[in-house]
CSV table of C-alpha atoms in Angstrom, one decimal:
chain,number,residue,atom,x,y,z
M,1,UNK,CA,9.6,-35.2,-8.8
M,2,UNK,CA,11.4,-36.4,-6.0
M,3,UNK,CA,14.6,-35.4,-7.5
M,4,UNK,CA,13.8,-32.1,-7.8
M,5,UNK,CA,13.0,-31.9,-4.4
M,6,UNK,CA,15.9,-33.5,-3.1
M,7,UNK,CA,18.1,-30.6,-4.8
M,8,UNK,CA,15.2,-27.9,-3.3
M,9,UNK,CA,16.1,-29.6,-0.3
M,10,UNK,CA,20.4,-29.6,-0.4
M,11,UNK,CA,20.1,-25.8,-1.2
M,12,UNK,CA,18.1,-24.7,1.5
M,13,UNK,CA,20.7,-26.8,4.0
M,14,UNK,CA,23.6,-25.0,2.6
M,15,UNK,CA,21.8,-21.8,2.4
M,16,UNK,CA,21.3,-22.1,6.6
M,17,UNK,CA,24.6,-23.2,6.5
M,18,UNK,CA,25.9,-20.3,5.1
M,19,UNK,CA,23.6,-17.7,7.0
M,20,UNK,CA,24.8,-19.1,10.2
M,21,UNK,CA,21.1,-20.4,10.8
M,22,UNK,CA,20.5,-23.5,12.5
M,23,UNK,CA,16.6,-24.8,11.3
M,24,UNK,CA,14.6,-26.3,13.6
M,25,UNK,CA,13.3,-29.9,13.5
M,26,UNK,CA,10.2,-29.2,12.1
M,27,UNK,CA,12.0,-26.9,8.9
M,28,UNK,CA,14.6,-29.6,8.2
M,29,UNK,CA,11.7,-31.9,8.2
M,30,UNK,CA,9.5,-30.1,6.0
M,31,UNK,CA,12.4,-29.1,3.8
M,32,UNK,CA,13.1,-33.0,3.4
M,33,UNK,CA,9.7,-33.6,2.1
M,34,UNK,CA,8.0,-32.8,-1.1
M,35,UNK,CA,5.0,-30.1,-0.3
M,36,UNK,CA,2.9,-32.4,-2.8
M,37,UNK,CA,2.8,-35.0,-5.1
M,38,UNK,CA,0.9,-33.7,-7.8
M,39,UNK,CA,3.1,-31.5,-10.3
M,40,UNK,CA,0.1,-29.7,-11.8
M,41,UNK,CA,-0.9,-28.8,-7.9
M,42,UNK,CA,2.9,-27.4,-7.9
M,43,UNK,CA,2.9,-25.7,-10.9
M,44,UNK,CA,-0.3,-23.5,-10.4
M,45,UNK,CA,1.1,-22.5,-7.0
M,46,UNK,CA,4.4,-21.7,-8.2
M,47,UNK,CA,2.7,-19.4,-11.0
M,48,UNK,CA,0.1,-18.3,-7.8
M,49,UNK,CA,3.6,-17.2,-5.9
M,50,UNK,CA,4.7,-15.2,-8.8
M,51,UNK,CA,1.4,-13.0,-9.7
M,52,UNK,CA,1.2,-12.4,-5.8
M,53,UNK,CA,4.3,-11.1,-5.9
M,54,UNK,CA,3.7,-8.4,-8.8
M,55,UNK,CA,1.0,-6.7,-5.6
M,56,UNK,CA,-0.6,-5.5,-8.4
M,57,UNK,CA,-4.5,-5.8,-7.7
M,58,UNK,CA,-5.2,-7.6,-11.2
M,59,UNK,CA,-2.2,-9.8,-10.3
M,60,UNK,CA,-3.3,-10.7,-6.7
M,61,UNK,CA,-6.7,-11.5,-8.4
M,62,UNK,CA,-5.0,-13.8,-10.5
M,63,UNK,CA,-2.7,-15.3,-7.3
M,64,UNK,CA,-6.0,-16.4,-5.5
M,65,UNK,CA,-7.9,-18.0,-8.5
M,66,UNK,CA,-4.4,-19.9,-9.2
M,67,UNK,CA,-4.4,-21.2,-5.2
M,68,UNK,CA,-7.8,-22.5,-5.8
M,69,UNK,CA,-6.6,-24.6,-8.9
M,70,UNK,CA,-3.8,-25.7,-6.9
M,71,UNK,CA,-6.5,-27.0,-3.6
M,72,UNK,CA,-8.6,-28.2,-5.6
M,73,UNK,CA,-6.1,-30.5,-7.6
M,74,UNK,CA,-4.5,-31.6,-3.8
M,75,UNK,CA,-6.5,-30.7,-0.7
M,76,UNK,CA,-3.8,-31.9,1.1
M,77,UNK,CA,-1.4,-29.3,0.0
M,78,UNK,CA,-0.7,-27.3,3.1
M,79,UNK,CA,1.9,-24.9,1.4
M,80,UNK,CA,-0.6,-23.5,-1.1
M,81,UNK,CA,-3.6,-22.9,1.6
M,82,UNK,CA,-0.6,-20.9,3.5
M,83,UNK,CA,0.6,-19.2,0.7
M,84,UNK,CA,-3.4,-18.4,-0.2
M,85,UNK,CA,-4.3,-17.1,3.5
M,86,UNK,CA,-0.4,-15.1,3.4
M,87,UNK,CA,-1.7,-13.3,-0.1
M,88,UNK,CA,-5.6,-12.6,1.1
M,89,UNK,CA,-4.0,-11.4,4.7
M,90,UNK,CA,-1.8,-8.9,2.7
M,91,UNK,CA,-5.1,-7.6,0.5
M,92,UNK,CA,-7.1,-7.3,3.6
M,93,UNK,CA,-4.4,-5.1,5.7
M,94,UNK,CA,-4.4,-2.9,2.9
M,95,UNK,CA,-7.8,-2.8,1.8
M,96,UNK,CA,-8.0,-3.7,-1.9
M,97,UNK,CA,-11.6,-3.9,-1.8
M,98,UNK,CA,-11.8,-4.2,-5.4
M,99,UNK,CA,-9.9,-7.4,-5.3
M,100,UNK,CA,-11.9,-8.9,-2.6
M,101,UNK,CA,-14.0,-6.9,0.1
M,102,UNK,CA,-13.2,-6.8,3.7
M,103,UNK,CA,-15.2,-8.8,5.9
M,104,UNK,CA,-14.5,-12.0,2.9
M,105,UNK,CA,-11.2,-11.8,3.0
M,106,UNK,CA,-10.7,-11.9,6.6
M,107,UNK,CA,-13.0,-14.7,6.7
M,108,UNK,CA,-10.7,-16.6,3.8
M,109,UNK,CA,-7.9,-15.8,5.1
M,110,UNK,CA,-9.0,-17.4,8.7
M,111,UNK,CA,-9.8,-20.6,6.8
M,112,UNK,CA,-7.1,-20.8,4.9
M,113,UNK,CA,-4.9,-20.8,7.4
M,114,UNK,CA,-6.9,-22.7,9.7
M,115,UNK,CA,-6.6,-25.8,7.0
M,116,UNK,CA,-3.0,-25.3,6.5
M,117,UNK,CA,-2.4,-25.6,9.9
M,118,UNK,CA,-4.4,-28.8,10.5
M,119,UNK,CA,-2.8,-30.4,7.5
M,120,UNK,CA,0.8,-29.1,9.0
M,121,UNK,CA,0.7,-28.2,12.3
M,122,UNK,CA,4.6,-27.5,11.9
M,123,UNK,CA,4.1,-25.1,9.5
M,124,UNK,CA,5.3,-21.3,10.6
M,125,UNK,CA,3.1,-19.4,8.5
M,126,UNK,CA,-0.5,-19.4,10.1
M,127,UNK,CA,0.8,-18.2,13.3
M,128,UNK,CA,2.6,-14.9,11.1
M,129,UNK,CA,-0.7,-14.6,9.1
M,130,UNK,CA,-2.5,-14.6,12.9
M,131,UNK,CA,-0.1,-12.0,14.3
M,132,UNK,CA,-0.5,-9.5,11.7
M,133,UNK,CA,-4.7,-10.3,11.7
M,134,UNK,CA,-4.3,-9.3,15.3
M,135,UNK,CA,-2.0,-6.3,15.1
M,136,UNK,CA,-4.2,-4.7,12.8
M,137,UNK,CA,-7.0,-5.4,15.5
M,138,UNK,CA,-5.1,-3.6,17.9
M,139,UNK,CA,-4.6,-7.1,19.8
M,140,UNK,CA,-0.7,-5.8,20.2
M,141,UNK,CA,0.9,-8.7,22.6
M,142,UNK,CA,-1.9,-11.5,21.4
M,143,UNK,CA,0.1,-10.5,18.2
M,144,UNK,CA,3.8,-10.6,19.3
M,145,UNK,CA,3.1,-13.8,20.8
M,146,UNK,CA,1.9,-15.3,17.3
M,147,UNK,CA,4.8,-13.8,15.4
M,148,UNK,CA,7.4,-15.3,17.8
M,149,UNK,CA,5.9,-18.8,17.6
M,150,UNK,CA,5.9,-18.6,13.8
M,151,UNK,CA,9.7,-17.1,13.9
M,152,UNK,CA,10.2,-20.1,16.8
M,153,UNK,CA,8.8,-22.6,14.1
M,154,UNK,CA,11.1,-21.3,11.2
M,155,UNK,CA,14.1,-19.2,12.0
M,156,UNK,CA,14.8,-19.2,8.7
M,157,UNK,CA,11.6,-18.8,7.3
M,158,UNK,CA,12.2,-15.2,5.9
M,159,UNK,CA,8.5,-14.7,5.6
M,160,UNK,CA,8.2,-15.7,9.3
M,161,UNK,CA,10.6,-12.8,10.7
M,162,UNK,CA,8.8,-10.3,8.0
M,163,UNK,CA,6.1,-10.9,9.5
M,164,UNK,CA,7.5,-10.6,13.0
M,165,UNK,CA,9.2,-7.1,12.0
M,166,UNK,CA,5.5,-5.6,10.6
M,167,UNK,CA,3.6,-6.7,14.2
M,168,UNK,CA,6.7,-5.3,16.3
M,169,UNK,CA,6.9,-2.4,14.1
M,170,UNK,CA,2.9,-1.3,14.2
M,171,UNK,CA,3.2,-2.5,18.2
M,172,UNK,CA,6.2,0.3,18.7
M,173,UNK,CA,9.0,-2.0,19.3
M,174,UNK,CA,11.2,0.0,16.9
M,175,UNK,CA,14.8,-1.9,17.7
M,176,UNK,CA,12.7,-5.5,17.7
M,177,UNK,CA,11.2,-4.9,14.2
M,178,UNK,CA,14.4,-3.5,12.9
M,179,UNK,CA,16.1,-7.1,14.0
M,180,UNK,CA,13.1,-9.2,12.7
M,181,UNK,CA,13.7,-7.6,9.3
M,182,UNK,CA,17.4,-7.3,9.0
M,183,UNK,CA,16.9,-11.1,9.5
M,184,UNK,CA,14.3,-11.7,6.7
M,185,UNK,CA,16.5,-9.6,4.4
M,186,UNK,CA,19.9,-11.8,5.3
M,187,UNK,CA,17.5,-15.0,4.6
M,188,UNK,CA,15.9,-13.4,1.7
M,189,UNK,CA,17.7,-11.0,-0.2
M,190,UNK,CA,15.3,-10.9,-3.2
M,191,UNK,CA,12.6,-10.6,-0.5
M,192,UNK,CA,9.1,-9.7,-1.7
M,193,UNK,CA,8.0,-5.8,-2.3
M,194,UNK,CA,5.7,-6.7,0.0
M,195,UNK,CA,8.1,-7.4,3.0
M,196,UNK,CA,10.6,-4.8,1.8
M,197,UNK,CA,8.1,-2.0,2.3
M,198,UNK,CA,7.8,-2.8,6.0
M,199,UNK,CA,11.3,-2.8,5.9
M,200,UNK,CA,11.8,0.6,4.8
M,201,UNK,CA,9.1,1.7,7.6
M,202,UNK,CA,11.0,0.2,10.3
M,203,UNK,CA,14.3,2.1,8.9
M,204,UNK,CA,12.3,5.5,9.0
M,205,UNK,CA,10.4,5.3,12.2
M,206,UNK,CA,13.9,4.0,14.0
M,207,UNK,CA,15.4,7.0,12.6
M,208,UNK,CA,17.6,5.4,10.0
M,209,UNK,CA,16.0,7.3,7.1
M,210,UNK,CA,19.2,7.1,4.4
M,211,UNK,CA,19.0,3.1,4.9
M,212,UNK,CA,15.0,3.1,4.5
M,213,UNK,CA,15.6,5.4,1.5
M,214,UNK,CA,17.7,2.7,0.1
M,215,UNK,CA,15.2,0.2,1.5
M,216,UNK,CA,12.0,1.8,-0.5
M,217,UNK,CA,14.1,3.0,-3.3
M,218,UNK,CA,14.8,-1.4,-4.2
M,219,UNK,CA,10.8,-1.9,-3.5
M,220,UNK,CA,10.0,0.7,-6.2
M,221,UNK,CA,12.1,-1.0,-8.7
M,222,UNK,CA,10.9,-4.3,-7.8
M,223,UNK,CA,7.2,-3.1,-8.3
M,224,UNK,CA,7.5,-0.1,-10.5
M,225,UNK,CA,4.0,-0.1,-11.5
M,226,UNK,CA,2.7,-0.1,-7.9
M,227,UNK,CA,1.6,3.2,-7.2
M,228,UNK,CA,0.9,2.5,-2.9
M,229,UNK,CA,5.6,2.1,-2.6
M,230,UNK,CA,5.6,5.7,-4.0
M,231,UNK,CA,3.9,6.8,-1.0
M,232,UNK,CA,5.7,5.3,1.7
M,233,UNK,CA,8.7,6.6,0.1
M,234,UNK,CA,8.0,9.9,-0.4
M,235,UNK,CA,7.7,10.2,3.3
M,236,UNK,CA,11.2,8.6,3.8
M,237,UNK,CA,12.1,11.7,0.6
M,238,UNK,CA,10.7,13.8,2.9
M,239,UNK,CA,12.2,12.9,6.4
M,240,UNK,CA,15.7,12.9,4.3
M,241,UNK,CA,15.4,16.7,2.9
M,242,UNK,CA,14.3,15.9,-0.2
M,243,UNK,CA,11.3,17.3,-0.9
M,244,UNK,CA,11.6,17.7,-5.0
M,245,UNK,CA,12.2,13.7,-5.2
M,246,UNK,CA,9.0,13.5,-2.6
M,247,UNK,CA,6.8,15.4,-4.5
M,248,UNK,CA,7.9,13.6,-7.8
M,249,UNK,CA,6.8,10.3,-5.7
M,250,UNK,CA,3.3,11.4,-4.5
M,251,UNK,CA,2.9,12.4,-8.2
M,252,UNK,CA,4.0,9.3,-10.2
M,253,UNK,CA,2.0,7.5,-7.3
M,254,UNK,CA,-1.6,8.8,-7.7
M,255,UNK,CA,-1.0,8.3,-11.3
M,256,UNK,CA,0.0,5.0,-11.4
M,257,UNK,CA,-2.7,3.8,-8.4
M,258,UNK,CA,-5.4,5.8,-10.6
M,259,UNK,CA,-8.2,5.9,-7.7
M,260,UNK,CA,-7.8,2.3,-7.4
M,261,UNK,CA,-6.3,2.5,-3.4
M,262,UNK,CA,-7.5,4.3,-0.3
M,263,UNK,CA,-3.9,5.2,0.7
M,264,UNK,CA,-4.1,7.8,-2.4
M,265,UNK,CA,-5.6,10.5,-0.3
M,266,UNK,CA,-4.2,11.6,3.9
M,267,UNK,CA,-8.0,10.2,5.1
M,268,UNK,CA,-7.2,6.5,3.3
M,269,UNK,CA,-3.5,6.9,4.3
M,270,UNK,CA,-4.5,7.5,7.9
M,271,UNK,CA,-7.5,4.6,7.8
M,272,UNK,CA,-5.3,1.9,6.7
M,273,UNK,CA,-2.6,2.5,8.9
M,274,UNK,CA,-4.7,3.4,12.2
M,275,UNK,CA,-3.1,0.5,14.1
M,276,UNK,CA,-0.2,1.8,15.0
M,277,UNK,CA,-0.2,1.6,18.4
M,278,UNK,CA,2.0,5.0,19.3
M,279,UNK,CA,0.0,7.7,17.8
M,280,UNK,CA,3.3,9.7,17.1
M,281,UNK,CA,4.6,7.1,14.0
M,282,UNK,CA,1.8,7.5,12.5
M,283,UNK,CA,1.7,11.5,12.8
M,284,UNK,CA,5.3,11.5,11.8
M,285,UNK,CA,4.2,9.8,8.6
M,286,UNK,CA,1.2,11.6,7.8
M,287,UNK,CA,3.0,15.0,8.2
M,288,UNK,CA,5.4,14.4,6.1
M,289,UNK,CA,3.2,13.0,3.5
M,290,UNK,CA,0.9,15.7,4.1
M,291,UNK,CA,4.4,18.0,3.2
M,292,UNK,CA,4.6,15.7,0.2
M,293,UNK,CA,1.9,17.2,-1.6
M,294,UNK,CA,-0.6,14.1,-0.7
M,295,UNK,CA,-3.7,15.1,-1.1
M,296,UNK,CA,-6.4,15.0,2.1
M,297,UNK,CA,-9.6,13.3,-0.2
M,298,UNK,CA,-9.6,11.2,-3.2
M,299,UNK,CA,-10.5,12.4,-6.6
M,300,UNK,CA,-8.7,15.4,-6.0
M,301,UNK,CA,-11.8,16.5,-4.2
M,302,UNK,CA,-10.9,20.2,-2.7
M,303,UNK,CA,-13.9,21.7,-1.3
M,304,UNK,CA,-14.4,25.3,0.4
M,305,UNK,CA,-14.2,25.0,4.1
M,306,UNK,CA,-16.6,27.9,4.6
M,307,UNK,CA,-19.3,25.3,2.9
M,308,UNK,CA,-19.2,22.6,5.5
M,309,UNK,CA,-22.5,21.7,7.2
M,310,UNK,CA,-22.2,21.3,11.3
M,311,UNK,CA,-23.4,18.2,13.1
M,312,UNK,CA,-27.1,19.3,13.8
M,313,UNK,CA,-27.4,20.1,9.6
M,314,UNK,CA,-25.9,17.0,8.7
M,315,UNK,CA,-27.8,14.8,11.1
M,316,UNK,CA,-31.3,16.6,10.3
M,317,UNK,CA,-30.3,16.3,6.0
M,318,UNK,CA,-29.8,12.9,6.0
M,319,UNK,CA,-30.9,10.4,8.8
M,320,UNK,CA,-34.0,9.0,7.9
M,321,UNK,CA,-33.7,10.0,4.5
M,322,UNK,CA,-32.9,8.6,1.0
M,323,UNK,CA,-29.9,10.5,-0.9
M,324,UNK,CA,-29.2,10.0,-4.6
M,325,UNK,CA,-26.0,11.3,-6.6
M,326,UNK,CA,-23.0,10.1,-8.3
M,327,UNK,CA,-19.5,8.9,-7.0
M,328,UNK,CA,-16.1,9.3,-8.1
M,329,UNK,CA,-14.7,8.7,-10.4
M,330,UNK,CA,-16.5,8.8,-13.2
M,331,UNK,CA,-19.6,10.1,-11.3
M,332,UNK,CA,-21.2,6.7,-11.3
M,333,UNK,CA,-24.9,7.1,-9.6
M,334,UNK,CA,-24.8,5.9,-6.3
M,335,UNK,CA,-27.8,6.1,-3.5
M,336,UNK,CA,-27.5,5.8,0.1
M,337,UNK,CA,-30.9,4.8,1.9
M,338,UNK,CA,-30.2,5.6,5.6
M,339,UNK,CA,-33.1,4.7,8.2
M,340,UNK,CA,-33.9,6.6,11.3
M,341,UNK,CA,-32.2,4.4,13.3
M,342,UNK,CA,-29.4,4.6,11.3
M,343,UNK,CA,-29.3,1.8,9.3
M,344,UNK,CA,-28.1,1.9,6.1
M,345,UNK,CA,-27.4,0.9,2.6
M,346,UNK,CA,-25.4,2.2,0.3
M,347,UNK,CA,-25.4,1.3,-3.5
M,348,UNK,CA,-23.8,1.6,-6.6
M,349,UNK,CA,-22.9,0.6,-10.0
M,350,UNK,CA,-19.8,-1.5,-8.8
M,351,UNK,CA,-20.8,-1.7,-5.0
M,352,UNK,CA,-23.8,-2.8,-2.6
M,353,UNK,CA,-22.6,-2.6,1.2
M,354,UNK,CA,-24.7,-3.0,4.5
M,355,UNK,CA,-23.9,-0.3,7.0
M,356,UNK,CA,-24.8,2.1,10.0
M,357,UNK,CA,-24.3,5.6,9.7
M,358,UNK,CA,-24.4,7.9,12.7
M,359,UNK,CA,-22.7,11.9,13.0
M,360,UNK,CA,-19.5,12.2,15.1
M,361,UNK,CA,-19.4,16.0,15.9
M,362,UNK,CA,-19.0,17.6,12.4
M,363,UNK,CA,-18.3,14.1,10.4
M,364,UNK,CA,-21.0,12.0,8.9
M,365,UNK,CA,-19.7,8.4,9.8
M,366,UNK,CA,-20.2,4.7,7.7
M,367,UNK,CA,-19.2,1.9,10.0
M,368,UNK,CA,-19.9,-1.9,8.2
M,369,UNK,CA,-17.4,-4.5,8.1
M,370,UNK,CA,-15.3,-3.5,5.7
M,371,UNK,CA,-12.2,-0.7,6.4
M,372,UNK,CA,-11.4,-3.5,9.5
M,373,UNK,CA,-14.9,-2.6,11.1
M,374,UNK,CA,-13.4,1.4,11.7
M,375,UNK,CA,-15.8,3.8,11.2
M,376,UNK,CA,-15.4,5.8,8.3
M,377,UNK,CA,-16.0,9.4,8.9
M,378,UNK,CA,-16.0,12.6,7.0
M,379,UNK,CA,-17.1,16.2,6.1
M,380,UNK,CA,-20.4,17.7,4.0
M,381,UNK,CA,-20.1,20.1,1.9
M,382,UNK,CA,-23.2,22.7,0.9
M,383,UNK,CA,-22.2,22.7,-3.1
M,384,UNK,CA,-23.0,25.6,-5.0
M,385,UNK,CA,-25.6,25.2,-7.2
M,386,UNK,CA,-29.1,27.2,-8.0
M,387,UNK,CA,-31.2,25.3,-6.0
M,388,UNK,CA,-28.6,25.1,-2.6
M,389,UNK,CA,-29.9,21.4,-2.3
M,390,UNK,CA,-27.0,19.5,-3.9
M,391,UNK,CA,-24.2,18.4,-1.3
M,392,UNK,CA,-20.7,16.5,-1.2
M,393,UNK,CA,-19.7,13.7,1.2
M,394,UNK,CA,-16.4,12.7,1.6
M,395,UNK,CA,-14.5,10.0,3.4
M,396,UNK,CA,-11.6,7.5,3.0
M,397,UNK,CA,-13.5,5.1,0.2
M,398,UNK,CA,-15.4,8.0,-1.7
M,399,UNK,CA,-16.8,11.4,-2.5
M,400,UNK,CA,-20.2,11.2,-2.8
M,401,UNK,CA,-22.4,13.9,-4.8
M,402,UNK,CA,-25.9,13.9,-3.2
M,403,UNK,CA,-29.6,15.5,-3.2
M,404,UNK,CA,-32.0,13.9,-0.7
M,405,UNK,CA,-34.9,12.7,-2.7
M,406,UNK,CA,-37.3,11.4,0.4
């Protein structure tokens, strides 16, 4: 065991020697010890790193179970509590609800990294996992200031100055997030499909679209089965004129995702990335996704606009009232108890969440803690039918079929 580390330990010298980067105390120290002593522990977080790194939800599911073994077997291993909080962070900023709902995930990831740090208070990776928690709260220089102490910690910690680059880059500092990952992609070159997608954004938004082409283009072949990459680089298709190899994107996209990701629709795409903190990135990326072909609901839900209820209808229809239906897809049923004071609970076949619903002008709004605590608003629809009592609901997470039945 020691052996093996020892060699671990040569290369990453030589590999800072090489890149011209000079590790602090703390990394060469680290880098001199073995992360644990137990080589089961080791093994089950090695094959943990690898399934994370597929970002397919099944494999992220996996990742997590694989972290536990790995605690469990040595409480003591810091690395593997990072490496669990870094993986849960990344499923909470994009909202793979299905692998682990909101409000849990933040809380694991908190913990996670909160016990890595008190078994290593050297290590760089809780402070990264912090900055990005608090960029997508909005908590813009609370996050910066996280980032650089994790990138202070470990230079060459290629995860570090990812990290860095995805808080600068949501924060508006378009030339500091383009440094931060130019750096993780020297360190790294193979670096995760993770990382590499924030890479290409920070290409795009600073105006370097052929390079974030090329960027995107290397995170779709690491992850050809992820259908959220095709998104993000269909806007960069877009941006670069070509709209037939941006269309072909959005399309092999929602058919590889399936319904399984909010980002499949303009609403989710908008949701998840709400935290940018100059309003015009994000608009530049929604119209050219929007130009894309992306569609604005999920489901391929395309009602008539000459149908939608106004504020007054919808708030007199449904508060206080019980409504039964079905979701997509599938058309699972699905009922949505809403009290007069708003409070609310929505169920389903695969979901059971806790909630307050309220109107916003012409939207019919779910706020809970999931979706980052943002209120989740969207249109009704009057559907068609003999009766006129059946209506549709639609937001970022669903499209909602309904009669009120009380």
């Amino acid at each position: 065991m020691a052996g093996v580390f020892a060699v671990q330990h040569e290369m990453s010298g030589e590999i800072a020697k090489a890149l011209g980067m000079q590790p602090s105390a703390a990394e060469s120290e680290r880098m001199a010890r073995p992360p644990t002593s137990n080589l089961e522990a080791y093994d089950y977080y090695l094959q943990a790193e690898t399934a994370s790194r597929s970002v397919l939800q099944a494999g992220l599911r996996e990742a997590l179970t694989l972290y536990d073994k790995a605690e469990e077997l040595d409480p003591a291993f810091a690395e593997a509590f990072a490496a669990d909080a870094r993986t849960t962070i990344y499923i909470w900023r994009e909202a793979f609800n299905d692998v682990i709902q909101s409000a849990p995930a933040r809380k694991r990831a908190y913990e996670k990294a909160s016990r890595a740090l008190e078994l290593d208070p050297d290590l760089s990776s809780p402070y990264a996992i912090l900055g990005i928690m608090q960029v997508v709260n909005r908590r813009y220089e609370d996050a910066i200031a996280s980032a650089k102490k994790a990138v202070s910690i470990g230079p060459g910690d290629a995860e570090a100055q990812a990290a860095l680059g995805y808080v600068q880059l949501y924060a508006g500092n378009h030339a500091e997030a383009a440094t931060a990952v130019e750096t993780a992609l020297r360190l790294d070159p193979d670096l995760s499909a993770i990382n590499r997608e924030t890479a290409g954004l920070v290409f795009l938004l600073q105006g370097n679209v052929e390079k974030a082409i090329e960027t995107l283009e290397h995170t779709r072949d690491d992850a050809s089965t992820v259908g959220n990459f095709r998104f993000t680089l269909a806007a960069a298709y877009v941006r670069g004129g070509r709209l037939p190899n941006a269309k072909a994107a959005i399309a092999e996209g929602l058919r590889l995702v399936a319904g399984s990701s909010y980002v499949d629709s303009l609403a989710g795409w908008e949701m998840t990335h709400a935290h940018f903190r100059n309003p015009q990135d994000l608009a530049i990326l929604v119209a050219a996704l929007r130009q894309a072909g992306l569609p604005q609901w999920r489901f391929g839900f395309t009602p008539a606009e000459q149908d939608q209820l106004q504020g007054a209808e919808i708030a007199s229809l449904v508060i206080g009232h019980t409504l039964q239906g079905q979701i997509e897809p599938g058309l699972q049923p699905a009922f949505l108890q809403i009290g007069s004071d708003g409070k609310a609970a929505f169920r389903s076949t695969t979901r059971l969440v806790t909630e307050t619903v309220y109107v916003d002008g012409d939207l019919l709004c779910e706020q809970s803690e999931n979706l980052f605590g943002r209120p989740d608003c969207g249109p009704v629809y009057r559907r068609n039918d003999a009766a006129g009592k059946s209506y549709s609901y639609a937001n970022t997470s669903k499209v909602f079929h309904f009669t009120v039945v009380r």
